[in-house]
GROMACS .gro file of C-alpha atoms in nm:
model
  133
    1MET     CA    1  -1.163  -0.874   1.138
    2LEU     CA    2  -1.035  -0.905   0.783
    3ARG     CA    3  -0.875  -1.220   0.644
    4LEU     CA    4  -0.625  -1.197   0.360
    5ASP     CA    5  -0.507  -1.509   0.177
    6VAL     CA    6  -0.179  -1.420   0.006
    7THR     CA    7  -0.039  -1.628  -0.281
    8ASP     CA    8   0.321  -1.533  -0.359
    9ASP     CA    9   0.503  -1.566  -0.692
   10ARG     CA   10   0.605  -1.927  -0.608
   11GLY     CA   11   0.244  -2.033  -0.540
   12ALA     CA   12   0.280  -2.051  -0.161
   13VAL     CA   13  -0.037  -1.945   0.021
   14ALA     CA   14  -0.044  -1.782   0.365
   15ALA     CA   15  -0.350  -1.659   0.557
   16TYR     CA   16  -0.345  -1.346   0.771
   17GLU     CA   17  -0.615  -1.220   1.006
   18ILE     CA   18  -0.594  -0.842   1.028
   19SER     CA   19  -0.748  -0.640   1.309
   20GLU     CA   20  -0.535  -0.324   1.322
   21PHE     CA   21  -0.573  -0.051   1.062
   22PRO     CA   22  -0.438   0.125   0.867
   23LEU     CA   23  -0.235  -0.170   0.731
   24VAL     CA   24   0.052  -0.103   0.492
   25ILE     CA   25   0.132  -0.391   0.257
   26GLY     CA   26   0.472  -0.417   0.091
   27ARG     CA   27   0.829  -0.550   0.095
   28SER     CA   28   0.948  -0.311   0.366
   29ALA     CA   29   1.035  -0.437   0.714
   30ASN     CA   30   0.805  -0.159   0.840
   31ALA     CA   31   0.504  -0.289   0.645
   32GLY     CA   32   0.227  -0.437   0.857
   33LEU     CA   33   0.195  -0.720   0.604
   34GLN     CA   34   0.519  -0.810   0.429
   35ILE     CA   35   0.500  -0.963   0.083
   36ALA     CA   36   0.832  -1.039  -0.085
   37ALA     CA   37   0.695  -1.132  -0.427
   38ALA     CA   38   0.836  -0.992  -0.751
   39GLY     CA   39   0.696  -0.651  -0.842
   40VAL     CA   40   0.580  -0.563  -0.490
   41PHE     CA   41   0.700  -0.214  -0.384
   42GLU     CA   42   0.846  -0.132  -0.043
   43GLU     CA   43   0.510   0.023   0.051
   44HIS     CA   44   0.271  -0.096  -0.217
   45ALA     CA   45  -0.080  -0.048  -0.077
   46CYS     CA   46  -0.270   0.048   0.236
   47ILE     CA   47  -0.593  -0.095   0.377
   48GLN     CA   48  -0.798   0.136   0.597
   49LEU     CA   49  -1.119   0.107   0.792
   50ALA     CA   50  -1.343   0.398   0.693
   51PRO     CA   51  -1.696   0.508   0.785
   52ALA     CA   52  -1.965   0.375   0.553
   53ARG     CA   53  -2.079   0.620   0.289
   54SER     CA   54  -2.442   0.575   0.382
   55GLY     CA   55  -2.581   0.455   0.710
   56PRO     CA   56  -2.401   0.326   1.016
   57GLY     CA   57  -2.103   0.093   1.007
   58GLN     CA   58  -1.762   0.084   0.854
   59ARG     CA   59  -1.601  -0.042   0.534
   60PHE     CA   60  -1.257  -0.157   0.427
   61THR     CA   61  -1.085   0.045   0.157
   62MET     CA   62  -0.757  -0.027  -0.019
   63GLU     CA   63  -0.537   0.229  -0.191
   64ALA     CA   64  -0.223   0.189  -0.401
   65LEU     CA   65   0.062   0.398  -0.259
   66GLY     CA   66   0.292   0.622  -0.461
   67SER     CA   67   0.341   0.496  -0.817
   68ALA     CA   68   0.248   0.135  -0.729
   69LEU     CA   69  -0.026  -0.034  -0.927
   70MET     CA   70  -0.286  -0.276  -0.803
   71SER     CA   71  -0.542  -0.475  -0.990
   72VAL     CA   72  -0.873  -0.564  -0.826
   73ASN     CA   73  -1.065  -0.844  -0.994
   74GLY     CA   74  -0.865  -0.783  -1.312
   75GLU     CA   75  -0.920  -0.404  -1.323
   76ILE     CA   76  -0.634  -0.164  -1.248
   77LEU     CA   77  -0.757   0.078  -0.983
   78PRO     CA   78  -0.588   0.338  -0.759
   79ASN     CA   79  -0.830   0.260  -0.472
   80LYS     CA   80  -1.123   0.033  -0.401
   81GLN     CA   81  -1.381  -0.042  -0.135
   82LEU     CA   82  -1.310  -0.406  -0.056
   83ALA     CA   83  -1.569  -0.679  -0.072
   84VAL     CA   84  -1.556  -1.044   0.026
   85GLY     CA   85  -1.412  -1.244  -0.263
   86ASP     CA   86  -1.211  -0.960  -0.417
   87GLU     CA   87  -0.885  -1.077  -0.575
   88ILE     CA   88  -0.612  -0.816  -0.564
   89SER     CA   89  -0.288  -0.834  -0.760
   90LEU     CA   90   0.015  -0.658  -0.614
   91GLY     CA   91   0.306  -0.731  -0.845
   92ALA     CA   92   0.325  -1.111  -0.875
   93ALA     CA   93   0.135  -1.164  -0.547
   94ARG     CA   94  -0.237  -1.236  -0.530
   95VAL     CA   95  -0.446  -1.140  -0.228
   96THR     CA   96  -0.796  -1.279  -0.172
   97VAL     CA   97  -1.023  -1.089   0.068
   98SER     CA   98  -1.261  -1.252   0.314
   99LEU     CA   99  -1.387  -1.197   0.666
  100ALA     CA  100  -1.224  -1.382   0.953
  101PRO     CA  101  -1.452  -1.602   1.161
  102ALA     CA  102  -1.594  -1.421   1.462
  103ALA     CA  103  -1.427  -1.513   1.788
  104ARG     CA  104  -1.658  -1.702   2.016
  105LYS     CA  105  -1.664  -1.595   2.376
  106LYS     CA  106  -1.614  -1.861   2.638
  107LEU     CA  107  -1.929  -1.863   2.845
  108SER     CA  108  -1.853  -2.162   3.068
  109ALA     CA  109  -1.862  -1.964   3.396
  110HIS     CA  110  -2.184  -1.787   3.298
  111GLU     CA  111  -2.341  -2.109   3.175
  112LEU     CA  112  -2.248  -2.290   3.497
  113PHE     CA  113  -2.405  -2.009   3.700
  114VAL     CA  114  -2.731  -2.018   3.501
  115TRP     CA  115  -2.757  -2.397   3.513
  116THR     CA  116  -2.692  -2.390   3.889
  117LEU     CA  117  -2.970  -2.133   3.936
  118LEU     CA  118  -3.207  -2.345   3.728
  119LEU     CA  119  -3.121  -2.657   3.931
  120LEU     CA  120  -3.177  -2.469   4.257
  121LEU     CA  121  -3.511  -2.341   4.125
  122VAL     CA  122  -3.621  -2.697   4.036
  123ILE     CA  123  -3.517  -2.823   4.383
  124PHE     CA  124  -3.700  -2.535   4.550
  125GLU     CA  125  -4.018  -2.595   4.346
  126SER     CA  126  -4.002  -2.968   4.418
  127ALA     CA  127  -3.973  -2.899   4.791
  128VAL     CA  128  -4.268  -2.655   4.780
  129ILE     CA  129  -4.483  -2.911   4.594
  130HIS     CA  130  -4.378  -3.194   4.830
  131PHE     CA  131  -4.456  -2.999   5.151
  132ALA     CA  132  -4.778  -2.850   5.013
  133ARG     CA  133  -4.942  -3.194   4.998
   0.00000   0.00000   0.00000
């Protein structure tokens, strides 16, 4: 999952965890991530999940839409493979890219089952040792 920290033109920061792609970013009510900062187009950019160029896996790519401009780490680019730490400028908004923390599965039922089996095994072994004397 991708995490985007968005700083608007007033300096307010909001964090978004994104798991559905493609993601359109812009001012539009239809945009998956709405940013109402100065200079942001209705549909400014799109983030997609694409196959890796070499080897297995996937990568995040971002592309400016239409005549919109985006700057990645200070360089104006029409598209870019995203990396952790990238700073993207869309109009007056700044977007910092990172990975969201992995969700931890709740294993309480499984753990209880395993611990119960281990306890029963210890009791069984103790009984075998006790009666073998």
